[in-house]
Structure formats: structure tokens, C-alpha cells
Coordinates of N, CA and C in Angstrom, one line a residue:
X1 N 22.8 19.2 -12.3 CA 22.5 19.6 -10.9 C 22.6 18.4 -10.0
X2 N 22.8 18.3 -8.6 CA 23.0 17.5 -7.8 C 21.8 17.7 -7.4
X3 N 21.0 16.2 -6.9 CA 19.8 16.1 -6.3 C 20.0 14.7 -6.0
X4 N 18.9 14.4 -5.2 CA 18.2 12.9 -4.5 C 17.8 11.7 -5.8
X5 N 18.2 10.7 -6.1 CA 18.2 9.7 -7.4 C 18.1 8.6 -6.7
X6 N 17.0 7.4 -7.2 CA 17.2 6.4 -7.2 C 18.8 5.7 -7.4
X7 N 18.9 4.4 -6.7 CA 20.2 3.5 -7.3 C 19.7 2.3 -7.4
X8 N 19.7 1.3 -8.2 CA 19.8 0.1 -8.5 C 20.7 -0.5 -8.3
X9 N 21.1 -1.9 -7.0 CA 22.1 -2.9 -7.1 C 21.3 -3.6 -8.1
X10 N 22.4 -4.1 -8.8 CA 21.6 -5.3 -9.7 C 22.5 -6.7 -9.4
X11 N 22.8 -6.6 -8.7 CA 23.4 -7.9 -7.8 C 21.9 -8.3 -7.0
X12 N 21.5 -7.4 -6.3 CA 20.2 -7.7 -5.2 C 18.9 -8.0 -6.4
X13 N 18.7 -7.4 -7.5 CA 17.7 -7.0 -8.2 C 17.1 -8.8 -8.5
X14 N 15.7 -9.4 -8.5 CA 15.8 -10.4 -8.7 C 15.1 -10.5 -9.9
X15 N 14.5 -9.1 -10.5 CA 13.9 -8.9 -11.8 C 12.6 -9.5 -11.6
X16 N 11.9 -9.2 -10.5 CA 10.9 -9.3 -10.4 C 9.6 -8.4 -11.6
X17 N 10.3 -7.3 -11.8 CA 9.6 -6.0 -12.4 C 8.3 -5.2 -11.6
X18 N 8.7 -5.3 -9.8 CA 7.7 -5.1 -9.4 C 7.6 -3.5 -9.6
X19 N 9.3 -3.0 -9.5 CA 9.3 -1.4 -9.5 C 9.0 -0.8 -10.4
X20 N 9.5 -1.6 -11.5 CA 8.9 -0.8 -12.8 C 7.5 -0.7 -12.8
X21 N 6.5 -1.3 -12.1 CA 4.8 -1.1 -12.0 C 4.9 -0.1 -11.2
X22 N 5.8 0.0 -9.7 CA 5.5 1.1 -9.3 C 5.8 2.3 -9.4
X23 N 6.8 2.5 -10.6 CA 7.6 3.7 -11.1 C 6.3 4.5 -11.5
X24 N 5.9 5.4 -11.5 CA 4.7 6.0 -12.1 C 5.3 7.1 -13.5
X25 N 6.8 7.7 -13.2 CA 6.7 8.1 -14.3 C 7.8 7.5 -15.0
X26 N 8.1 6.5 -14.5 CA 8.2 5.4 -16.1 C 9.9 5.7 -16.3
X27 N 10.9 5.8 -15.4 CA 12.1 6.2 -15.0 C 12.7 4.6 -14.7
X28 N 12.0 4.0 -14.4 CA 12.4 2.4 -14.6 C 12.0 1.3 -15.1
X29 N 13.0 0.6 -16.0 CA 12.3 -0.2 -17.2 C 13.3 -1.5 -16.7
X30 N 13.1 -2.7 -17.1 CA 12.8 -4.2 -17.3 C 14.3 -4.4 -18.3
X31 N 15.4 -4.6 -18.0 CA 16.7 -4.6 -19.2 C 17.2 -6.5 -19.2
X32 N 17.3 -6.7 -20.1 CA 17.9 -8.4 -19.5 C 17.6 -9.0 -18.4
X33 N 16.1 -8.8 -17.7 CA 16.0 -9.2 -16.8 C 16.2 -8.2 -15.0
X34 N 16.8 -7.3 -15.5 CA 17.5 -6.5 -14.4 C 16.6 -5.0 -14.4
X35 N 16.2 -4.4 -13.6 CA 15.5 -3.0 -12.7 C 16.8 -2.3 -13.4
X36 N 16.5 -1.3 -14.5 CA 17.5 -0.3 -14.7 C 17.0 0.9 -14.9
X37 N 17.8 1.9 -14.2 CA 17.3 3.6 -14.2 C 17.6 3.9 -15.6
X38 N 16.2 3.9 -16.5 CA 16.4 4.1 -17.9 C 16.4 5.9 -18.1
X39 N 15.9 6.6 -17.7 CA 15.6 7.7 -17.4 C 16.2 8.4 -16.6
X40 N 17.3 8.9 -16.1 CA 17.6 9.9 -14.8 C 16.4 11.0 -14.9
X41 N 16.1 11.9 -15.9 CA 15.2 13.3 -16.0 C 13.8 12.6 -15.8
X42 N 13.2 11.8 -15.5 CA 12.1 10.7 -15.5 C 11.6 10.6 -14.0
X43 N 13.1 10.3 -13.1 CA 13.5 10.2 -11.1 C 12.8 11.2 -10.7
X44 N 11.5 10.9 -10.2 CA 11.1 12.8 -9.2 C 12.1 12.4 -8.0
X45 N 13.0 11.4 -7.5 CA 13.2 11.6 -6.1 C 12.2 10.7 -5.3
X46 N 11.5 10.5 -5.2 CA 10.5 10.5 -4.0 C 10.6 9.3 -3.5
X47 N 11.1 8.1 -4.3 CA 11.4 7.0 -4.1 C 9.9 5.8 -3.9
X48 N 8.8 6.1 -4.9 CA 7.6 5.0 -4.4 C 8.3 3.2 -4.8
X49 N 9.0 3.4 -5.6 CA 9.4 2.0 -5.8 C 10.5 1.4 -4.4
X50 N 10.4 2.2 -3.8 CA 11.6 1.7 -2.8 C 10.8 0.1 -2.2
X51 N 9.6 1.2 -1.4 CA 9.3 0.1 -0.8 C 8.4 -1.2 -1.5
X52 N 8.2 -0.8 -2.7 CA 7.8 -2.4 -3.5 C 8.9 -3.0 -3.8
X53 N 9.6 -2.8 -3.4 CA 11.6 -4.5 -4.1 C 11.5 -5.1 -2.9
X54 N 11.0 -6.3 -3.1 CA 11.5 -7.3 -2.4 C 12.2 -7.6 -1.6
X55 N 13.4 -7.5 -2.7 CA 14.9 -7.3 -2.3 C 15.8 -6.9 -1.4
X56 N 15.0 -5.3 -1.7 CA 15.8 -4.6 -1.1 C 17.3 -3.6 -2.0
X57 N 17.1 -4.1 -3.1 CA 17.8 -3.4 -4.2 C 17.5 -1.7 -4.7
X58 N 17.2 -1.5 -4.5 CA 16.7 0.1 -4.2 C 17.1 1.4 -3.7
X59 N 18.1 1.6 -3.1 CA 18.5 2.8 -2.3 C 18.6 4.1 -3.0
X60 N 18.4 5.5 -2.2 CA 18.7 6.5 -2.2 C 20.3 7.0 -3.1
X61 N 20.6 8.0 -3.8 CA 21.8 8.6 -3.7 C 21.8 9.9 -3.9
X62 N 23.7 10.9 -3.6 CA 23.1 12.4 -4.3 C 23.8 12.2 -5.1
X63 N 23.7 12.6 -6.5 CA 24.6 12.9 -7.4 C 24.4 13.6 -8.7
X64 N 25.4 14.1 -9.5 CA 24.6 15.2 -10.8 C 24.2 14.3 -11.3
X65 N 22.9 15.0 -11.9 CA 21.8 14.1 -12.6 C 21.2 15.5 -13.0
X66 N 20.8 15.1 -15.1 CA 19.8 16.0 -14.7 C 18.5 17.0 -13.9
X67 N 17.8 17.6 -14.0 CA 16.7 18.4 -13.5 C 15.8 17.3 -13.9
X68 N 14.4 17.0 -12.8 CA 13.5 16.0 -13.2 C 12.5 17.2 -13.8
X69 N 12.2 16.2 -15.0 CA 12.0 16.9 -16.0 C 9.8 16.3 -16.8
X70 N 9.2 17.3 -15.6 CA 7.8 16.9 -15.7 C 6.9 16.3 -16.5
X71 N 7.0 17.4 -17.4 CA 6.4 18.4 -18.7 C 6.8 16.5 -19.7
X72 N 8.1 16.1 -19.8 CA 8.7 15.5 -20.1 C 7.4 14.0 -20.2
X73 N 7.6 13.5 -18.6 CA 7.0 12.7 -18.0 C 5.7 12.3 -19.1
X74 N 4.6 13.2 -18.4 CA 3.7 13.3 -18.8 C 3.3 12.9 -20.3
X75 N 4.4 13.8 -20.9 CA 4.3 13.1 -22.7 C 4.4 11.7 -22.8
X76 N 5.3 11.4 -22.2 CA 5.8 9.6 -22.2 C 4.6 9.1 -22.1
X77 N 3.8 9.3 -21.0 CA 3.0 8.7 -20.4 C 1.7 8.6 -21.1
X78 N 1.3 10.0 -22.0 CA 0.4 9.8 -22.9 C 0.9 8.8 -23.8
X79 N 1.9 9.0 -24.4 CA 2.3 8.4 -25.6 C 2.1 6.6 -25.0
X80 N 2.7 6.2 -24.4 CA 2.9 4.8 -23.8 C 1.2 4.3 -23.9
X81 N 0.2 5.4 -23.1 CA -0.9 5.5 -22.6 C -1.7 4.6 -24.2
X82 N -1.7 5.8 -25.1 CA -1.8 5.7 -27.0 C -1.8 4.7 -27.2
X83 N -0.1 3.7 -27.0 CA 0.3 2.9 -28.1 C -0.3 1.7 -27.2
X84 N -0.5 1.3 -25.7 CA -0.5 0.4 -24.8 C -2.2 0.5 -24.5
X85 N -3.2 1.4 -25.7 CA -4.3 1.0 -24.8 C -5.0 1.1 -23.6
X86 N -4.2 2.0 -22.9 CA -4.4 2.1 -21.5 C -3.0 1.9 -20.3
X87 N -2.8 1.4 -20.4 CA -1.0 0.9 -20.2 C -0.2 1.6 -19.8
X88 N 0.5 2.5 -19.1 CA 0.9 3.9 -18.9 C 2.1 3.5 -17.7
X89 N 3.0 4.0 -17.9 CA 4.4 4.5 -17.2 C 5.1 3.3 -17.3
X90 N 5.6 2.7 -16.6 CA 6.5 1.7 -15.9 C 6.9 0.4 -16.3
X91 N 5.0 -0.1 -16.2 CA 4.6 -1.6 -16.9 C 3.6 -1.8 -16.2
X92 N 3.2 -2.6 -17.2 CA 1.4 -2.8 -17.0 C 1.5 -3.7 -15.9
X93 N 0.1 -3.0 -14.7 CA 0.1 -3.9 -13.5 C -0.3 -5.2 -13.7
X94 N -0.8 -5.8 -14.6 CA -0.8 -6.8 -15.2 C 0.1 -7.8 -15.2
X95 N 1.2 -7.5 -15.4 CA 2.4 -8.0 -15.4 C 2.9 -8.0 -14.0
X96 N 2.5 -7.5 -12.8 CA 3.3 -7.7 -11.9 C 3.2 -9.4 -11.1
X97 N 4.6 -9.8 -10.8 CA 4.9 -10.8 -10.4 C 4.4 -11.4 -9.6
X98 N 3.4 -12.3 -9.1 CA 3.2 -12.9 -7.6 C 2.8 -14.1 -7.9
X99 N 2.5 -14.9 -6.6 CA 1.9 -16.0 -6.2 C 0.6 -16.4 -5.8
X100 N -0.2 -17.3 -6.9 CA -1.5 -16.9 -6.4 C -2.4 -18.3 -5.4
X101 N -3.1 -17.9 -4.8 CA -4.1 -19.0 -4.1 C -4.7 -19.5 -4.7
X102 N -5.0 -21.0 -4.8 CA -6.6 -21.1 -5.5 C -8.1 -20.6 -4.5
X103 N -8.5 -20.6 -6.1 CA -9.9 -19.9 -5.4 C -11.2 -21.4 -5.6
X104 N -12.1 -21.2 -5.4 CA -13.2 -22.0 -5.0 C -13.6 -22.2 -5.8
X105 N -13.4 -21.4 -7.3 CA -14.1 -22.1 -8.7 C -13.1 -23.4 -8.9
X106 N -12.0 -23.5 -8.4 CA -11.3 -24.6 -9.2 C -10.1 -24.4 -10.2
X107 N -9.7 -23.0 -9.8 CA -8.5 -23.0 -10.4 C -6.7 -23.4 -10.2
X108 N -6.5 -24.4 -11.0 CA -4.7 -24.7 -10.1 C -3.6 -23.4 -10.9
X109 N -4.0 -22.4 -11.1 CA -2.9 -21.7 -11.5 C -2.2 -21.0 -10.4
X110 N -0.7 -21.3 -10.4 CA -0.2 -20.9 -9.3 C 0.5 -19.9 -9.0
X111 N 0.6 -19.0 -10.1 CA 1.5 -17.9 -9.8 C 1.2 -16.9 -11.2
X112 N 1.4 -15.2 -11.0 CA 1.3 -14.7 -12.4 C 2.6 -13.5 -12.7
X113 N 2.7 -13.2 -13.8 CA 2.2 -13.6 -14.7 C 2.2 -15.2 -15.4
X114 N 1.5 -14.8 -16.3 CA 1.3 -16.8 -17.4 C 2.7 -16.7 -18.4
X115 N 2.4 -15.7 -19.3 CA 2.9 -15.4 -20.3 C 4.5 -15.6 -20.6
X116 N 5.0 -16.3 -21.2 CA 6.7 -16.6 -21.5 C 7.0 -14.7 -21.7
X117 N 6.8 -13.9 -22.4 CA 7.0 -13.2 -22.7 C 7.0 -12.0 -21.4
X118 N 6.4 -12.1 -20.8 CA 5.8 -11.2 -19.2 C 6.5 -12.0 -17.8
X119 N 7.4 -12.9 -17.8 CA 7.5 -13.9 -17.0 C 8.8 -13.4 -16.7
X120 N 8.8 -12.8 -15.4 CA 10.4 -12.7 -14.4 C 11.2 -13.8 -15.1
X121 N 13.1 -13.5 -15.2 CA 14.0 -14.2 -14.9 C 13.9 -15.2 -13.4
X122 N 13.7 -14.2 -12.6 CA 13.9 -15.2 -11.3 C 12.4 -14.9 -10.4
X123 N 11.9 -15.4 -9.4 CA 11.0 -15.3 -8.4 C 10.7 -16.4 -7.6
X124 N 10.1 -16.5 -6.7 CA 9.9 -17.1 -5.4 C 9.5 -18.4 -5.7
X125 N 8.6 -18.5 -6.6 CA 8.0 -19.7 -7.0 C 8.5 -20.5 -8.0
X126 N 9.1 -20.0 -8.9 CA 10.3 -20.7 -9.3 C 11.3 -21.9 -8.5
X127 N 11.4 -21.6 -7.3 CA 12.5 -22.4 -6.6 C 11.6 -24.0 -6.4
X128 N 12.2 -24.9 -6.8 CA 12.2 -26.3 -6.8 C 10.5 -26.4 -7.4
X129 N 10.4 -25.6 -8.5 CA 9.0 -25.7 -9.7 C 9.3 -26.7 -10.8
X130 N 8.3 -27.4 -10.5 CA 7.8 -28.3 -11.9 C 7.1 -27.1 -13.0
X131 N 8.0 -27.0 -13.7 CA 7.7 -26.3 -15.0 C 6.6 -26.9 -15.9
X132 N 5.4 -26.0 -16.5 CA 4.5 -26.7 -17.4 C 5.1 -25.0 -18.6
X133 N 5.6 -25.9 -19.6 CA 5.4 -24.6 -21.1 C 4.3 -25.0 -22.0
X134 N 3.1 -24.6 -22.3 CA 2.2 -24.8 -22.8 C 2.0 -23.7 -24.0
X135 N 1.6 -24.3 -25.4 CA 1.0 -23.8 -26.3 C 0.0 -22.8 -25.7
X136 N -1.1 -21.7 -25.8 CA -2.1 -21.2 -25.3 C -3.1 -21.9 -25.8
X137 N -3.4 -22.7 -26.9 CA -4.5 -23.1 -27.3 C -4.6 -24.3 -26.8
X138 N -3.8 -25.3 -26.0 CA -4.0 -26.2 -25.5 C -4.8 -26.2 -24.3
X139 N -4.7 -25.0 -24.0 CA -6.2 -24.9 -22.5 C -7.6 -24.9 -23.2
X140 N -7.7 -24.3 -24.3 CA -9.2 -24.6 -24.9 C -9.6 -25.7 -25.3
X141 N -8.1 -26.6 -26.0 CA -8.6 -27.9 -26.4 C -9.0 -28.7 -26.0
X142 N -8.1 -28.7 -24.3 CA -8.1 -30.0 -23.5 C -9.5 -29.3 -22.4
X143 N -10.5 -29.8 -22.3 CA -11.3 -29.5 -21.0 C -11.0 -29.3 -19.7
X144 N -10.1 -30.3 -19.4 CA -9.6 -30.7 -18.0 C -8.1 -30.1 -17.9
X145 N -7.8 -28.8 -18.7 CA -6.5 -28.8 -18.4 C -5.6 -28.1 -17.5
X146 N -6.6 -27.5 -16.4 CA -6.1 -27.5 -14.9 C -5.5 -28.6 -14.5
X147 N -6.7 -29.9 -14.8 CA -6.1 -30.4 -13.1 C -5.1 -31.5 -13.9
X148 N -5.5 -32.0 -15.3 CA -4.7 -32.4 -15.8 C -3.1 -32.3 -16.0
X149 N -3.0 -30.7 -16.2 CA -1.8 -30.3 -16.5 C -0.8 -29.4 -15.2
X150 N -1.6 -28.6 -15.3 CA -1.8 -27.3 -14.2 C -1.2 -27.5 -12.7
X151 N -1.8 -28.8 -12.2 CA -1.8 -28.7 -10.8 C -0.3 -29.0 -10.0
X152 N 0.2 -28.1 -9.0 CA 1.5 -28.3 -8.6 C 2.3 -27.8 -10.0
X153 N 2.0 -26.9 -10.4 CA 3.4 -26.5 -11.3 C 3.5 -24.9 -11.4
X154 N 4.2 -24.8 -12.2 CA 4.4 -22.6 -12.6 C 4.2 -23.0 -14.2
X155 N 2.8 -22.3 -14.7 CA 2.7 -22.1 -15.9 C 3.1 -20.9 -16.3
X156 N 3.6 -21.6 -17.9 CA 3.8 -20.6 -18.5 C 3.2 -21.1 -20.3
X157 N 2.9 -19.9 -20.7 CA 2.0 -20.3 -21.8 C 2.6 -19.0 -22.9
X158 N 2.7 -19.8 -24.3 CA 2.8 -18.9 -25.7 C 2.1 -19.0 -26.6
X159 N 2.6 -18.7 -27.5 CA 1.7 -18.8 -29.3 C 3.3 -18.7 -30.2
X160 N 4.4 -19.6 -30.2 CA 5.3 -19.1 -31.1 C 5.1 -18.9 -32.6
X161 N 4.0 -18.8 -33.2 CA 3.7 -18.5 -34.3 C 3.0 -17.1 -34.4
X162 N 2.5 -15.9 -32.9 CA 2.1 -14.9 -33.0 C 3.0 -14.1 -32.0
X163 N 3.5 -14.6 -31.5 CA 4.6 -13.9 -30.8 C 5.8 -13.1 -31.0
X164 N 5.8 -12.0 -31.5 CA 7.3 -11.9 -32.2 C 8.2 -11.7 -31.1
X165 N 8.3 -12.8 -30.5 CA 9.6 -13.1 -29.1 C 10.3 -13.9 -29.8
X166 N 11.6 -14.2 -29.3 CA 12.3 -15.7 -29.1 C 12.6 -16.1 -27.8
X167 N 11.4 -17.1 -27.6 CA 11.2 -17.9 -26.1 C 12.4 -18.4 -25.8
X168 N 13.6 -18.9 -26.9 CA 14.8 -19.6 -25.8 C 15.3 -18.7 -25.3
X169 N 15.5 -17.6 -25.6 CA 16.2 -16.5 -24.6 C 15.5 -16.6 -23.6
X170 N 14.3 -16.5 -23.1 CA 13.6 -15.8 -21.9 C 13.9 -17.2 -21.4
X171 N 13.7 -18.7 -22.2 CA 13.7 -19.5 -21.3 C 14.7 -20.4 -20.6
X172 N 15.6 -19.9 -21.3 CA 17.0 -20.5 -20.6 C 17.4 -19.5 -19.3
X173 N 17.3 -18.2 -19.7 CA 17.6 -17.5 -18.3 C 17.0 -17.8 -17.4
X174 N 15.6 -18.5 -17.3 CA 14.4 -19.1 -16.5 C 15.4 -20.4 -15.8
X175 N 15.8 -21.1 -16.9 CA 16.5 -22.5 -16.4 C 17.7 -22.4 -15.8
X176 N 18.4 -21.4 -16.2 CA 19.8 -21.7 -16.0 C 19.8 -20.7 -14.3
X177 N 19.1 -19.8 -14.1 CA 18.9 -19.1 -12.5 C 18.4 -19.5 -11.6
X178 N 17.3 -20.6 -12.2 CA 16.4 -21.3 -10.9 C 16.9 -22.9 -10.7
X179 N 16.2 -23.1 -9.4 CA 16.3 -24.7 -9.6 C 15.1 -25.6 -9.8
X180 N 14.8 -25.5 -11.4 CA 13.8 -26.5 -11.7 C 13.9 -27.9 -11.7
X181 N 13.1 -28.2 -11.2 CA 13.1 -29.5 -11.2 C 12.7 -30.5 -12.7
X182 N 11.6 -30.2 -12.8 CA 11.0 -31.0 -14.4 C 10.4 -30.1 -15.3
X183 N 10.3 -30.5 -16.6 CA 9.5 -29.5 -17.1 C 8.9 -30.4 -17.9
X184 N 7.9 -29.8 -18.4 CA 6.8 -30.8 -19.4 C 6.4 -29.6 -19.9
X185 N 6.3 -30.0 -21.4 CA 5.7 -29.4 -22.7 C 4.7 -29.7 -23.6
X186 N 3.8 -28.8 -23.4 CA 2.5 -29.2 -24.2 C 2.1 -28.3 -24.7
X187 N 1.8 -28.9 -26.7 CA 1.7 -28.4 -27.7 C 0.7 -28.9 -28.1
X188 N 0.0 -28.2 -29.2 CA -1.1 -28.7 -30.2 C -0.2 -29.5 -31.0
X189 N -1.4 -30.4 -31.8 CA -0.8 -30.7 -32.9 C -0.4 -30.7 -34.5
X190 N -0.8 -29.6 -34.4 CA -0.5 -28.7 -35.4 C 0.8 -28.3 -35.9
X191 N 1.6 -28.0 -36.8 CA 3.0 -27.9 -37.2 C 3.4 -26.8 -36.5
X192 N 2.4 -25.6 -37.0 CA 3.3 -23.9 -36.2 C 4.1 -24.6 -34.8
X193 N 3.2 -25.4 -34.0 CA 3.4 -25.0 -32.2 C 4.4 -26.4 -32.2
X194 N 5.2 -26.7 -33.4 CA 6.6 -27.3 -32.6 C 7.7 -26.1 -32.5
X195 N 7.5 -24.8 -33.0 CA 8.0 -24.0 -32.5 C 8.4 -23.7 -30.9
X196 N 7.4 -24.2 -30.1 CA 7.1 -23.5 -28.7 C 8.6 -25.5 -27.9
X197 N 8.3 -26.3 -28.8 CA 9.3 -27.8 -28.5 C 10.5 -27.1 -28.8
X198 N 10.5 -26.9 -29.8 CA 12.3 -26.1 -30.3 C 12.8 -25.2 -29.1
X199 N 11.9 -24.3 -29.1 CA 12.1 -23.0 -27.8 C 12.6 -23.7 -26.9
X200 N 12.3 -24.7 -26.0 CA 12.6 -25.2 -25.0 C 13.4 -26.1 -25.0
X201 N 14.1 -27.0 -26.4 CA 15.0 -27.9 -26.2 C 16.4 -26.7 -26.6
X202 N 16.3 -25.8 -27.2 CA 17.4 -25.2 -27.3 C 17.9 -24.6 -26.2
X203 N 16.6 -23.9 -24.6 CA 16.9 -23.8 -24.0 C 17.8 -24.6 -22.9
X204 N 16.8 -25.7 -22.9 CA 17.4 -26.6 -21.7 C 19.1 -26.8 -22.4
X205 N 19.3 -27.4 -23.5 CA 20.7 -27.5 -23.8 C 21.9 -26.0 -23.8
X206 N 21.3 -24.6 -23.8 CA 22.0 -23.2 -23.7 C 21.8 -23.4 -22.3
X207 N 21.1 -23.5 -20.8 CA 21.2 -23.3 -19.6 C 22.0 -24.1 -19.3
X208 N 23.2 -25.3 -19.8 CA 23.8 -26.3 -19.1 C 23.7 -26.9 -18.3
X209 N 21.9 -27.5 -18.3 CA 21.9 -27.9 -17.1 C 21.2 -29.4 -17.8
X210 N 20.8 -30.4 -17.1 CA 20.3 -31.4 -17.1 C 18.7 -31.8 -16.1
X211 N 17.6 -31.5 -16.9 CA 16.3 -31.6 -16.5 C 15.7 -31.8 -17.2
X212 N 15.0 -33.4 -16.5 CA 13.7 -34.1 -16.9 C 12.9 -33.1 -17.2
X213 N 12.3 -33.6 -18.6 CA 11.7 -32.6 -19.7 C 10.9 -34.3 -20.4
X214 N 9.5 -34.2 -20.7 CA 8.7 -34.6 -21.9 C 8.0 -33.7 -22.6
X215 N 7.4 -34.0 -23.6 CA 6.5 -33.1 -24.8 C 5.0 -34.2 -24.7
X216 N 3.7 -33.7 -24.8 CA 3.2 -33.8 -24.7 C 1.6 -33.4 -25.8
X217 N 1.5 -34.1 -26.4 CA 0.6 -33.2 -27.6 C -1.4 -33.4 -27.6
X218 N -1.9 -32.3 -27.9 CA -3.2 -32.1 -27.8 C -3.5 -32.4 -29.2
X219 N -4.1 -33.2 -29.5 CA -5.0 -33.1 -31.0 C -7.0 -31.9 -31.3
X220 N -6.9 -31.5 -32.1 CA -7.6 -30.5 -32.3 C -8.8 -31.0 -31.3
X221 N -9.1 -32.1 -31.4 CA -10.4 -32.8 -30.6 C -10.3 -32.4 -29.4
X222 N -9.1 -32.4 -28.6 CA -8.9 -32.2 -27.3 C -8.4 -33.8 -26.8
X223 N -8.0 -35.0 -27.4 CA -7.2 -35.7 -27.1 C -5.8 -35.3 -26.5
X224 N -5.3 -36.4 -25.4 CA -4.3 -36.4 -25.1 C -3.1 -37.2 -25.7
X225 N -2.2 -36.9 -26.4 CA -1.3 -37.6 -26.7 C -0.2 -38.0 -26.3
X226 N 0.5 -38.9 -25.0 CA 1.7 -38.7 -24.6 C 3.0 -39.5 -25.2

């Protein structure tokens, strides 16, 4: 049938994933980075993700497309609901992209999400960012590791030993789209988390690019090693 459908440029798309939060029935998903209509029978039409893209990547079209398909929806959405704990349609608002303030307790984190795995290809704060890739367990060890590490940078934080990701993918496309300036990497010192060093030297050498990069290691005590 011919009806009203989302379109996706994915030239404009900056993979923020803000629409997939705002998709409600879950018709747009997160592909290599890129806003894709995974669903046509998913599209009510109505367009709520329009006005969350940034971009501007978003427009209207008419064309055959299945019947939007409700009944449909809804099961997804339990099901997703089930397996995600609460979590339902699109992508968890949790994961949506922004830039944060500090607040008055003393926090320097400066943008969310944290997570290598939850972390846009491209975004705002990215442009001329001092990269911090951090182990997760290095923020418990080290006391001070806001202002120590934290301050003036875009974190991003893993566990390559509980993750079943491979961070050089996510993190070369990080390097090779933006213009980073430095990155610094801090690991425990523990064997698993030279995993999260590998991640990032394979990256920087796959993005072809050339950036000031150290490693930096935490000992269980919460020493600093440089």
C-alpha cells in the first residue's frame, strides 16, 4: 500500500541514536553507526523522531510500504521490554547522546553516554576532544579520578574482559570521523585490562591517523603509574 514513511539521509545522519530513543515503536535502529528504517510495518507515519535529529536527516516520503502493523509493535515491545529489563522500543534513554554540565558535587564528566559500547560514531563533543579510554575499575581504584583524569576530556570507559564487544571497531570509527586531538589510556594492572591497550593501539593504527596517545596504569592500591 502507498502511505506516509519515514526517510533516512545517511549522508546528514551523524549517528547520534537520538531517533532511535525517540522511535517509540522501535522502526529505527543504530546500523554501523547510521539511523536505519529497520522496520517499514513498525513506521506509524507520524514522524516523532523528526524533530529530535539534529541534523536534520529525517524527512517525510509516499511510497509502497507495507500496512503499519500494531498488534505487531506492541509484541516487540514486550519482548525487548522482557529481555532489556525495562528497556523498550528504539533504545534505552539511557543511551541518548548529549553534553553534560558540571554540577556542584564536583563532577568533570563531560558528555553521555560513558560507555565504549553505547558511545555515537560522531557528536558534538567529540570535535577537538582530548580522549580519556579508561578501564571501569580504574575510577574505584584511583580516589581522585575526576579531576585527575576526567577533567577537559570525553570519557569513555569498558571492561574488555566482560564485554562481549570488540572496542577497535567502535574505536577507530570514533578516530578516524572526529578530530581528536590526544588520547590517554588508563588501565588496571591487572593482565585482563591490557585488552582495553590492544583495543586502542589497533585502533589508532586502522583510523590512519597519527595521535598523541599514552597508557597509563592503576595498581590495585589505587597508585598511579605513568
Amino acid at each position: 500500500m502507498k502511505r506516509r514513511i519515514i526517510k533516512i539521509n545517511e549522508e546528514k545522519c551523524n549517528g547520534c541514536g537520538i531517533c532511535a530513543a525517540a522511535c517509540h515503536e522501535g522502526a529505527i535502529g543504530m546500523v554501523d553507526g547510521k539511523a536505519k528504517l529497520l522496520r517499514e510495518d513498525y513506521c506509524d507515519g507520524l514522524g516523532d523522531c523528526l524533530p529530535s535529529c539534529p541534523t536534520g536527516a529525517i524527512t517525510f516520503e509516499e511510497r509502497d510500504v507495507p500496512a503499519y502493523d500494531h498488534a505487531a509493535v506492541l509484541a516487540a515491545q514486550a519482548e525487548k521490554t522482557a529481555a532489556a529489563g525495562g528497556c523498550a522500543s528504539g533504545g534505552c534513554p539511557g543511551s541518548q547522546s548529549r553534553t553534560l554540565h558540571h554540577s556542584p558535587q564536583g563532577s568533570q564528566l563531560n558528555q553521555w553516554p560513558v560507555q565504549i559500547k553505547l558511545a555515537p560514531i560522531n557528536a558534538p563533543y567529540f570535535s577537538n576532544a582530548h580522549l580519556l579510554i579508561a578501564a571501569d575499575c580504574t575510577a574505584y581504584a584511583h580516589g581522585n579520578f575526576h579531576n585527575t583524569f576526567m577533567k577537559n576530556k570525553v570519557t569513555l570507559i569498558g571492561c574488555p574482559k566482560l564485554d562481549a564487544v570488540n572496542y577497535a571497531e567502535k574505536l577507530t570509527a570514533i578516530l578516524a570521523n572526529n578530530d581528536i586531538q590526544a588520547v590517554t589510556v588508563v588501565r588496571m594492572e591487572v593482565p585482563c585490562c591490557g585488552g582495553i591497550v590492544q583495543a586502542v593501539k589497533t585502533a589508532m593504527e586502522n583510523s590512519g591517523k597519527h595521535i598523541p596517545w599514552q597508557v597509563i596504569t592503576i595498581t590495585t592500591d589505587g597508585e598511579v603509574q605513568y
